Structure formats: structure tokens, C-alpha cells
Amino acid sequence: MAVYAGPVQDLIDELGKLPGVGPKSAQRIAFHLLKLSREDATRLATAITEAKARVSFCRRCFNVCEGEECNICADDEREPHVLCVVEEPRDVVAIEKTREFRGRYHVLQGAISPIEGIGPEQLRVKELVQRLEPEDVTEVILCTNPNIEGEATAMYLARLLKPLGMRVTRIASGLPVGGDLEYADELTLGRALEGRRDVDA
Ligand SMILES: [Zn+2]
């Protein structure tokens, strides 16, 4: 229901499409933006346009990158046969901070969530399977979040990958259940990675 005139309502509508922003927050943010100086508003708009223009997703692992391949995929020093599967690029950052992992990543760009209508087809699962043979992957570590969606995704992938003959492991429990990887401290996450266990699927 449009309450405000043209451009204001457009702004509210666009903001309301952002994750976690409900109609009330969208209104509050819109009026905050309208109070900004023209310079500040332009800086925000430019940051969005520039990020969209220059940042894309790595063609191999779907992490964010500038160019075709991310720094991690392009790094020959990384162990090429172990893949850590995560939900989002921010999880790559969280795991990199632990300095416990020297392999490469695969970013699913989400997790299985029937409620939100997200199944394996909406995620980068097909691309994951296609990497396994050419990159001679021997272990896949399932590093999805320790919540319902993350566990469901890990279980789905374990069932899919185990028959293909590689080692499939899941990060150890000890992470706060129901939380996101990115909120775990480096030490806890590092230990969870070190204590990973083979998945029975
Ligand atoms: Zn990459």
C-alpha cells in the first residue's frame, strides 16, 4: 500500500526488499537517508554502484572477488584437494581468520530452507559436484552454520557426496547451536575445524 508520494515510496519499497528490513525499518531508514547531505547520500549510492560494477563472484568457488577468480583459488600455495563448503562469503572470512585451514573453499550462497523455498537447485551445489573430479578433491569439509538450515544442508551434501568416494567431514560441535559461523570466535571455530568428524550418511 503506497502511502507516500513517488520517489519516497520507491525508496521505502527498495529498502524493504533488503534482508531483515521490515516495512517499519524501511520507512525509518528512508527518512534517515532523506536527511543526509547530498554528498553523504551520493557516497552511499556510489558505494553500491561501484561494488556492483567491480565485485563479482569467483567462477570457481563463488566467493566474492574482483576479476574472474578469487585470491584463494588463484593461490598455488593452497592445498588443492581439500574443500571447505560454506554458506556465504562472510564465512570464508571467519574461517580464514582462524588460520587453521589451508585448503580451498566452495561458497553455496545460502542454505537449504524449505520455508523460504530454497532447495539445492537454488544453491551452488551443481557447481560443487562439477569441481570434485577435475580438482581431484579427496576431502569435503561441511562448514555450514550450526542451525536447522545449515544442518539440513550438511546432511543433504553428505548423502550426495559420500557415494562419490571422497572423505566427507563436518566441523565438530562446540559451536553455539542455532548461531552463525561468523559469530563464533576464532579459537572456537579453529577447534571445531580441527576436531571435524567423518559424517555417516
Ligand atoms: Zn574462488
Coordinates of N, CA and C and ligand atoms in Angstrom, one line a residue:
M1 N 0.9 -1.2 0.0 CA 0.0 0.0 0.0 C 0.9 1.2 0.0
A2 N 0.8 2.0 -1.1 CA 1.7 3.2 -1.2 C 1.1 4.3 -0.4
V3 N 1.8 4.8 0.6 CA 1.3 5.9 1.4 C 2.0 7.2 1.0
Y4 N 3.3 7.1 0.6 CA 4.0 8.4 0.3 C 4.0 8.6 -1.2
A5 N 4.4 9.8 -1.6 CA 4.5 10.2 -3.0 C 5.7 9.5 -3.7
G6 N 5.6 9.3 -4.9 CA 6.6 8.7 -5.8 C 7.9 8.3 -5.3
P7 N 8.9 9.2 -5.3 CA 10.3 8.8 -5.0 C 10.5 8.3 -3.6
V8 N 9.7 8.8 -2.6 CA 9.9 8.4 -1.2 C 9.4 7.0 -1.1
Q9 N 8.2 6.7 -1.7 CA 7.7 5.3 -1.7 C 8.6 4.4 -2.4
D10 N 9.2 4.8 -3.5 CA 10.1 3.9 -4.2 C 11.3 3.5 -3.3
L11 N 11.8 4.5 -2.6 CA 13.0 4.3 -1.7 C 12.6 3.3 -0.6
I12 N 11.4 3.5 0.0 CA 10.9 2.6 1.0 C 10.7 1.2 0.5
D13 N 10.2 1.1 -0.7 CA 9.9 -0.2 -1.3 C 11.3 -0.9 -1.6
E14 N 12.3 -0.2 -2.1 CA 13.6 -0.8 -2.3 C 14.2 -1.3 -1.1
L15 N 14.2 -0.4 0.0 CA 14.8 -0.8 1.2 C 14.1 -2.0 1.9
G16 N 12.8 -2.0 1.7 CA 12.1 -3.1 2.3 C 12.4 -4.5 1.7
K17 N 13.1 -4.5 0.5 CA 13.5 -5.8 -0.1 C 14.8 -6.3 0.5
L18 N 15.5 -5.5 1.3 CA 16.7 -6.0 1.9 C 16.4 -7.0 3.0
P19 N 17.4 -7.9 3.2 CA 17.2 -8.9 4.3 C 17.1 -8.3 5.7
G20 N 16.1 -8.8 6.4 CA 15.9 -8.3 7.8 C 15.3 -6.9 7.9
V21 N 14.9 -6.3 6.8 CA 14.3 -5.0 6.9 C 12.8 -5.0 6.6
G22 N 12.1 -4.8 7.7 CA 10.6 -4.9 7.6 C 10.1 -3.5 7.1
P23 N 8.8 -3.4 6.9 CA 8.2 -2.1 6.4 C 8.5 -0.9 7.3
K24 N 8.5 -1.2 8.7 CA 8.7 0.0 9.6 C 10.2 0.4 9.5
S25 N 11.1 -0.5 9.5 CA 12.5 -0.2 9.4 C 12.8 0.5 8.1
A26 N 12.1 0.0 7.0 CA 12.4 0.6 5.7 C 12.0 2.1 5.7
Q27 N 10.9 2.4 6.4 CA 10.4 3.8 6.5 C 11.5 4.6 7.3
R28 N 11.9 4.0 8.4 CA 12.8 4.7 9.3 C 14.1 5.0 8.5
I29 N 14.7 4.0 7.8 CA 15.9 4.2 7.0 C 15.7 5.2 5.9
A30 N 14.6 5.1 5.2 CA 14.3 6.1 4.1 C 14.3 7.5 4.6
F31 N 13.7 7.8 5.8 CA 13.7 9.2 6.3 C 15.0 9.6 6.8
H32 N 15.8 8.6 7.3 CA 17.2 8.9 7.7 C 18.0 9.4 6.4
L33 N 17.8 8.6 5.4 CA 18.5 8.9 4.1 C 18.2 10.3 3.6
L34 N 16.9 10.6 3.7 CA 16.4 11.9 3.2 C 17.0 13.1 3.9
K35 N 17.4 12.8 5.2 CA 18.0 13.9 6.0 C 19.5 14.0 5.7
L36 N 20.1 13.1 5.0 CA 21.5 13.1 4.8 C 21.9 14.3 3.9
S37 N 23.1 14.8 3.9 CA 23.5 15.8 3.0 C 23.6 15.1 1.6
R38 N 23.6 15.9 0.6 CA 23.6 15.4 -0.8 C 24.9 14.6 -1.0
E39 N 26.1 15.1 -0.4 CA 27.3 14.4 -0.5 C 27.3 13.0 0.1
D40 N 26.7 12.9 1.3 CA 26.7 11.6 2.0 C 25.8 10.6 1.3
A41 N 24.7 11.1 0.8 CA 23.8 10.3 0.0 C 24.4 9.8 -1.2
T42 N 25.2 10.6 -1.9 CA 25.8 10.3 -3.2 C 26.9 9.2 -2.9
R43 N 27.6 9.4 -1.7 CA 28.7 8.4 -1.4 C 28.1 7.0 -1.2
L44 N 27.0 7.0 -0.5 CA 26.3 5.7 -0.3 C 25.9 5.1 -1.7
A45 N 25.2 5.9 -2.5 CA 24.8 5.4 -3.8 C 26.0 4.9 -4.6
T46 N 27.1 5.7 -4.6 CA 28.2 5.4 -5.4 C 28.9 4.1 -4.9
A47 N 28.9 3.9 -3.6 CA 29.5 2.6 -3.0 C 28.7 1.4 -3.5
I48 N 27.4 1.6 -3.6 CA 26.6 0.4 -4.1 C 26.9 0.2 -5.6
T49 N 26.8 1.3 -6.3 CA 27.1 1.1 -7.8 C 28.5 0.6 -8.1
E50 N 29.5 1.1 -7.4 CA 30.9 0.6 -7.6 C 31.0 -0.8 -7.2
A51 N 30.4 -1.2 -6.1 CA 30.6 -2.6 -5.6 C 29.9 -3.5 -6.7
K52 N 28.8 -3.1 -7.1 CA 28.1 -3.9 -8.2 C 28.9 -4.0 -9.4
A53 N 29.5 -2.9 -9.8 CA 30.2 -2.9 -11.1 C 31.6 -3.7 -11.0
R54 N 32.2 -3.6 -9.8 CA 33.6 -4.2 -9.7 C 33.7 -5.5 -9.1
V55 N 32.7 -5.8 -8.2 CA 32.8 -7.1 -7.5 C 31.9 -8.1 -8.1
S56 N 32.4 -9.3 -8.3 CA 31.6 -10.4 -8.8 C 31.9 -11.6 -8.0
F57 N 31.4 -12.7 -8.5 CA 31.7 -14.0 -7.8 C 32.7 -14.8 -8.5
C58 N 33.6 -15.4 -7.7 CA 34.6 -16.3 -8.3 C 34.0 -17.4 -9.1
R59 N 34.5 -17.6 -10.3 CA 33.9 -18.6 -11.2 C 34.1 -20.0 -10.7
R60 N 35.1 -20.2 -9.8 CA 35.3 -21.5 -9.3 C 34.6 -21.8 -8.0
C61 N 34.8 -20.8 -7.0 CA 34.3 -21.1 -5.7 C 33.1 -20.3 -5.2
F62 N 32.8 -19.2 -6.0 CA 31.7 -18.3 -5.8 C 31.8 -17.4 -4.5
N63 N 33.1 -17.3 -4.1 CA 33.4 -16.3 -3.1 C 33.3 -14.9 -3.9
V64 N 33.3 -13.8 -3.1 CA 33.3 -12.5 -3.8 C 34.7 -12.3 -4.3
C65 N 34.8 -11.6 -5.4 CA 36.2 -11.3 -5.9 C 36.1 -10.2 -7.0
E66 N 37.2 -9.6 -7.2 CA 37.3 -8.6 -8.3 C 38.1 -9.4 -9.4
G67 N 37.5 -9.5 -10.6 CA 38.1 -10.3 -11.7 C 37.4 -11.6 -11.7
E68 N 38.0 -12.6 -12.3 CA 37.4 -13.9 -12.6 C 37.5 -14.9 -11.4
E69 N 38.7 -14.9 -10.8 CA 39.0 -15.8 -9.7 C 39.4 -15.1 -8.5
C70 N 39.0 -15.6 -7.3 CA 39.3 -15.0 -6.1 C 40.8 -15.3 -5.7
N71 N 41.3 -14.5 -4.7 CA 42.7 -14.7 -4.3 C 43.0 -16.1 -3.8
I72 N 42.0 -16.7 -3.2 CA 42.3 -18.0 -2.6 C 42.4 -19.1 -3.7
C73 N 41.5 -19.0 -4.7 CA 41.6 -20.0 -5.8 C 42.8 -19.8 -6.6
A74 N 43.3 -18.5 -6.7 CA 44.4 -18.2 -7.5 C 45.7 -18.5 -6.8
D75 N 45.7 -18.8 -5.5 CA 46.9 -19.0 -4.7 C 47.4 -20.5 -4.8
D76 N 48.5 -20.7 -5.5 CA 49.0 -22.0 -5.7 C 49.5 -22.7 -4.4
E77 N 49.7 -21.9 -3.4 CA 50.2 -22.4 -2.2 C 49.2 -23.2 -1.4
R78 N 47.9 -22.9 -1.8 CA 46.8 -23.6 -1.0 C 46.7 -25.1 -1.4
E79 N 46.4 -25.9 -0.4 CA 46.2 -27.3 -0.6 C 45.0 -27.5 -1.5
P80 N 45.2 -28.1 -2.7 CA 44.1 -28.1 -3.7 C 43.1 -29.2 -3.5
H81 N 43.3 -30.2 -2.7 CA 42.4 -31.4 -2.7 C 41.5 -31.4 -1.5
V82 N 41.5 -30.3 -0.7 CA 40.5 -30.3 0.4 C 39.7 -29.0 0.2
L83 N 38.4 -29.3 0.2 CA 37.4 -28.2 0.0 C 36.6 -27.9 1.3
C84 N 36.5 -26.7 1.7 CA 35.6 -26.3 2.8 C 34.4 -25.7 2.2
V85 N 33.2 -26.3 2.5 CA 32.0 -25.8 1.9 C 31.3 -24.9 3.0
V86 N 31.0 -23.7 2.6 CA 30.4 -22.7 3.5 C 29.1 -22.1 2.8
E87 N 28.3 -21.4 3.6 CA 27.1 -20.8 3.1 C 27.4 -19.5 2.4
E88 N 28.1 -18.6 3.0 CA 28.3 -17.3 2.5 C 29.8 -16.8 2.4
P89 N 30.1 -15.8 1.6 CA 31.4 -15.3 1.6 C 31.9 -14.8 3.0
R90 N 31.0 -14.4 3.8 CA 31.5 -13.9 5.1 C 32.0 -15.1 6.0
D91 N 31.6 -16.3 5.7 CA 32.1 -17.5 6.4 C 33.5 -17.8 6.0
V92 N 33.8 -17.5 4.7 CA 35.2 -17.6 4.3 C 36.1 -16.8 5.1
V93 N 35.7 -15.5 5.3 CA 36.5 -14.6 6.1 C 36.6 -15.1 7.6
A94 N 35.5 -15.6 8.1 CA 35.6 -16.2 9.5 C 36.6 -17.3 9.6
I95 N 36.6 -18.2 8.6 CA 37.5 -19.4 8.7 C 38.9 -19.0 8.4
E96 N 39.1 -18.0 7.5 CA 40.5 -17.5 7.2 C 41.1 -17.0 8.4
K97 N 40.3 -16.3 9.3 CA 40.9 -15.7 10.5 C 41.4 -16.7 11.5
T98 N 40.9 -17.9 11.4 CA 41.4 -19.0 12.4 C 42.8 -19.4 12.0
R99 N 43.2 -19.2 10.7 CA 44.5 -19.7 10.2 C 44.7 -21.2 10.3
E100 N 43.6 -22.0 10.5 CA 43.6 -23.4 10.7 C 43.4 -24.1 9.4
F101 N 43.0 -23.4 8.3 CA 42.6 -24.1 7.1 C 43.5 -23.6 5.9
R102 N 44.1 -24.6 5.2 CA 45.0 -24.2 4.1 C 44.4 -24.7 2.7
G103 N 43.2 -25.2 2.8 CA 42.6 -25.7 1.5 C 41.9 -24.6 0.8
R104 N 41.0 -25.0 -0.1 CA 40.2 -24.0 -0.8 C 38.7 -24.1 -0.4
Y105 N 37.9 -23.2 -0.9 CA 36.5 -23.1 -0.4 C 35.5 -23.4 -1.5
H106 N 34.3 -23.6 -1.1 CA 33.2 -23.5 -2.1 C 32.0 -22.9 -1.4
V107 N 31.6 -21.8 -1.9 CA 30.5 -21.0 -1.3 C 29.2 -21.3 -1.9
L108 N 28.3 -21.8 -1.1 CA 27.0 -22.3 -1.6 C 26.0 -21.1 -1.9
Q109 N 26.3 -20.0 -1.4 CA 25.5 -18.8 -1.5 C 24.1 -19.0 -0.9
G110 N 24.1 -19.6 0.3 CA 22.8 -19.9 1.0 C 22.8 -21.2 1.6
A111 N 21.6 -21.6 2.2 CA 21.4 -22.9 2.8 C 20.0 -23.4 2.4
I112 N 19.9 -24.7 2.5 CA 18.6 -25.3 2.2 C 17.5 -24.8 3.2
S113 N 16.4 -24.3 2.8 CA 15.4 -23.8 3.7 C 14.0 -23.9 3.0
P114 N 13.3 -25.0 3.3 CA 12.0 -25.3 2.6 C 11.1 -24.1 2.9
I115 N 11.1 -23.5 4.1 CA 10.2 -22.4 4.4 C 10.4 -21.3 3.5
E116 N 11.6 -21.0 3.1 CA 11.9 -19.9 2.2 C 11.9 -20.3 0.7
G117 N 11.6 -21.6 0.5 CA 11.6 -22.1 -0.8 C 13.0 -22.3 -1.5
I118 N 14.0 -22.5 -0.6 CA 15.3 -22.6 -1.1 C 15.7 -24.1 -1.0
G119 N 15.9 -24.7 -2.2 CA 16.3 -26.1 -2.3 C 17.7 -26.1 -2.9
P120 N 18.3 -27.3 -3.1 CA 19.7 -27.4 -3.6 C 19.8 -26.7 -5.0
E121 N 18.7 -26.7 -5.8 CA 18.8 -26.1 -7.1 C 19.1 -24.6 -7.0
Q122 N 18.7 -23.9 -5.9 CA 18.9 -22.5 -5.8 C 20.4 -22.2 -5.3
L123 N 21.1 -23.3 -4.8 CA 22.4 -23.1 -4.3 C 23.4 -23.6 -5.3
R124 N 24.7 -23.3 -5.0 CA 25.8 -23.7 -5.9 C 26.2 -25.1 -5.7
V125 N 25.3 -26.0 -5.7 CA 25.5 -27.4 -5.4 C 26.0 -28.1 -6.7
K126 N 25.4 -27.9 -7.8 CA 25.8 -28.5 -9.0 C 27.2 -28.1 -9.3
E127 N 27.6 -26.8 -9.1 CA 28.9 -26.3 -9.4 C 29.9 -27.0 -8.5
L128 N 29.5 -27.3 -7.2 CA 30.4 -28.0 -6.3 C 30.7 -29.4 -6.8
V129 N 29.7 -30.1 -7.2 CA 29.9 -31.5 -7.7 C 30.8 -31.5 -9.0
Q130 N 30.6 -30.5 -9.8 CA 31.4 -30.4 -11.0 C 32.9 -30.2 -10.8
R131 N 33.2 -29.6 -9.6 CA 34.6 -29.3 -9.3 C 35.4 -30.6 -8.9
L132 N 34.6 -31.5 -8.3 CA 35.3 -32.6 -7.5 C 36.3 -33.4 -8.3
E133 N 35.9 -33.8 -9.5 CA 36.8 -34.6 -10.3 C 37.9 -33.9 -10.9
P134 N 37.7 -32.8 -11.6 CA 38.8 -32.1 -12.2 C 39.8 -31.6 -11.2
E135 N 39.4 -31.3 -10.0 CA 40.3 -30.8 -9.0 C 40.8 -31.9 -8.0
D136 N 40.4 -33.1 -8.3 CA 40.8 -34.3 -7.6 C 40.7 -34.1 -6.1
V137 N 39.4 -33.7 -5.7 CA 39.1 -33.4 -4.3 C 39.0 -34.7 -3.5
T138 N 39.8 -34.8 -2.4 CA 39.8 -36.0 -1.6 C 39.0 -35.8 -0.3
E139 N 38.8 -34.6 0.2 CA 38.0 -34.4 1.4 C 37.2 -33.1 1.2
V140 N 35.9 -33.2 1.6 CA 35.0 -32.1 1.6 C 34.6 -31.9 3.1
I141 N 34.9 -30.7 3.6 CA 34.5 -30.3 5.0 C 33.3 -29.5 5.0
L142 N 32.2 -30.0 5.6 CA 30.9 -29.3 5.6 C 30.9 -28.3 6.7
C143 N 31.1 -27.0 6.3 CA 31.2 -25.9 7.3 C 30.0 -25.0 7.3
T144 N 28.8 -25.6 7.1 CA 27.6 -24.8 7.1 C 27.3 -24.5 8.6
N145 N 26.4 -23.5 8.7 CA 26.1 -23.0 10.1 C 25.5 -24.1 11.0
P146 N 25.7 -24.0 12.3 CA 25.1 -25.0 13.2 C 23.7 -24.6 13.6
N147 N 22.9 -24.4 12.6 CA 21.4 -24.2 12.8 C 20.6 -25.1 11.9
I148 N 19.3 -25.1 12.0 CA 18.5 -26.0 11.3 C 18.8 -26.1 9.8
E149 N 18.9 -24.9 9.1 CA 19.1 -24.9 7.7 C 20.5 -25.4 7.4
G150 N 21.5 -25.0 8.2 CA 22.9 -25.5 8.0 C 23.0 -27.0 8.1
E151 N 22.4 -27.5 9.2 CA 22.5 -29.0 9.4 C 21.8 -29.7 8.3
A152 N 20.6 -29.2 7.8 CA 19.9 -29.9 6.7 C 20.8 -29.8 5.5
T153 N 21.4 -28.8 5.2 CA 22.3 -28.6 4.1 C 23.5 -29.6 4.1
A154 N 24.1 -29.7 5.3 CA 25.2 -30.6 5.5 C 24.8 -32.0 5.3
M155 N 23.6 -32.4 5.8 CA 23.1 -33.8 5.7 C 22.9 -34.1 4.2
Y156 N 22.2 -33.1 3.5 CA 21.9 -33.3 2.1 C 23.3 -33.5 1.3
L157 N 24.3 -32.7 1.6 CA 25.5 -32.8 0.8 C 26.3 -34.1 1.2
A158 N 26.2 -34.5 2.4 CA 26.9 -35.7 2.9 C 26.3 -36.9 2.1
R159 N 25.0 -36.9 2.0 CA 24.3 -38.0 1.2 C 24.7 -38.0 -0.3
L160 N 24.8 -36.8 -0.8 CA 25.2 -36.6 -2.2 C 26.6 -37.0 -2.5
L161 N 27.5 -36.6 -1.6 CA 29.0 -36.7 -1.9 C 29.6 -38.0 -1.4
K162 N 29.1 -38.6 -0.3 CA 29.8 -39.8 0.2 C 29.8 -40.9 -0.9
P163 N 28.7 -41.2 -1.6 CA 28.8 -42.2 -2.6 C 29.8 -42.0 -3.7
L164 N 30.3 -40.7 -3.8 CA 31.3 -40.4 -4.9 C 32.7 -40.8 -4.5
G165 N 32.8 -41.3 -3.2 CA 34.1 -41.9 -2.8 C 35.1 -41.0 -2.1
M166 N 34.7 -39.8 -1.7 CA 35.6 -38.9 -1.0 C 35.3 -38.9 0.5
R167 N 36.3 -38.4 1.3 CA 36.0 -38.2 2.7 C 35.1 -37.0 2.9
V168 N 34.1 -37.2 3.6 CA 33.1 -36.1 3.9 C 33.1 -35.8 5.4
T169 N 33.5 -34.7 5.9 CA 33.6 -34.4 7.3 C 32.7 -33.2 7.6
R170 N 32.4 -33.1 8.9 CA 31.6 -32.0 9.4 C 32.3 -31.4 10.6
I171 N 32.3 -30.0 10.6 CA 33.0 -29.4 11.8 C 32.4 -29.9 13.1
A172 N 33.3 -30.0 14.1 CA 32.9 -30.5 15.4 C 31.8 -29.6 16.0
S173 N 31.0 -30.3 16.9 CA 30.1 -29.5 17.7 C 30.9 -28.7 18.7
G174 N 30.3 -27.8 19.4 CA 31.1 -27.0 20.3 C 30.8 -25.5 19.9
L175 N 30.4 -25.4 18.7 CA 29.9 -24.1 18.2 C 28.6 -23.8 18.8
P176 N 28.3 -22.6 19.1 CA 27.0 -22.3 19.7 C 25.9 -22.7 18.7
V177 N 25.0 -23.6 19.2 CA 23.9 -24.1 18.4 C 22.9 -23.1 18.0
G178 N 22.5 -23.1 16.8 CA 21.5 -22.1 16.3 C 22.1 -20.8 15.9
G179 N 23.5 -20.7 16.0 CA 24.1 -19.5 15.7 C 24.7 -19.5 14.3
D180 N 25.4 -18.5 13.9 CA 26.1 -18.4 12.7 C 27.6 -18.5 12.9
L181 N 28.3 -19.1 11.9 CA 29.7 -19.3 12.0 C 30.4 -18.0 12.3
E182 N 29.9 -17.0 11.6 CA 30.7 -15.7 11.7 C 30.7 -15.1 13.1
Y183 N 29.8 -15.6 14.0 CA 29.8 -15.0 15.3 C 30.6 -15.8 16.3
A184 N 31.1 -17.0 15.8 CA 32.0 -17.8 16.6 C 33.3 -17.1 16.7
D185 N 34.0 -17.2 17.9 CA 35.3 -16.6 18.0 C 36.3 -17.5 17.3
E186 N 37.5 -16.9 16.9 CA 38.4 -17.6 16.1 C 38.9 -18.9 16.7
L187 N 39.1 -18.9 18.0 CA 39.6 -20.1 18.7 C 38.6 -21.2 18.6
T188 N 37.3 -20.9 18.9 CA 36.3 -21.9 18.9 C 36.1 -22.5 17.5
L189 N 36.1 -21.6 16.5 CA 35.9 -22.1 15.1 C 37.1 -22.9 14.7
G190 N 38.3 -22.5 15.1 CA 39.6 -23.2 14.7 C 39.5 -24.6 15.3
R191 N 39.1 -24.7 16.6 CA 39.0 -26.0 17.2 C 37.9 -26.9 16.6
A192 N 36.8 -26.3 16.2 CA 35.7 -27.0 15.5 C 36.2 -27.6 14.2
L193 N 37.1 -26.9 13.5 CA 37.6 -27.3 12.3 C 38.6 -28.4 12.5
E194 N 39.5 -28.3 13.5 CA 40.5 -29.2 13.8 C 39.8 -30.6 14.2
G195 N 38.7 -30.5 15.0 CA 38.1 -31.6 15.6 C 37.0 -32.2 14.7
R196 N 37.0 -31.9 13.3 CA 36.0 -32.3 12.4 C 35.9 -33.9 12.4
R197 N 34.7 -34.4 12.2 CA 34.5 -35.8 12.2 C 33.9 -36.3 10.8
D198 N 34.1 -37.5 10.5 CA 33.5 -38.1 9.3 C 32.0 -38.2 9.5
V199 N 31.3 -37.9 8.5 CA 29.8 -37.9 8.5 C 29.4 -39.3 8.1
D200 N 28.4 -39.9 8.8 CA 27.8 -41.1 8.3 C 26.5 -40.6 7.6
A201 N 26.5 -41.1 6.4 CA 25.3 -40.7 5.6 C 24.7 -41.9 4.9
Ligands
ZN1 ZN 37.5 -18.7 -5.6

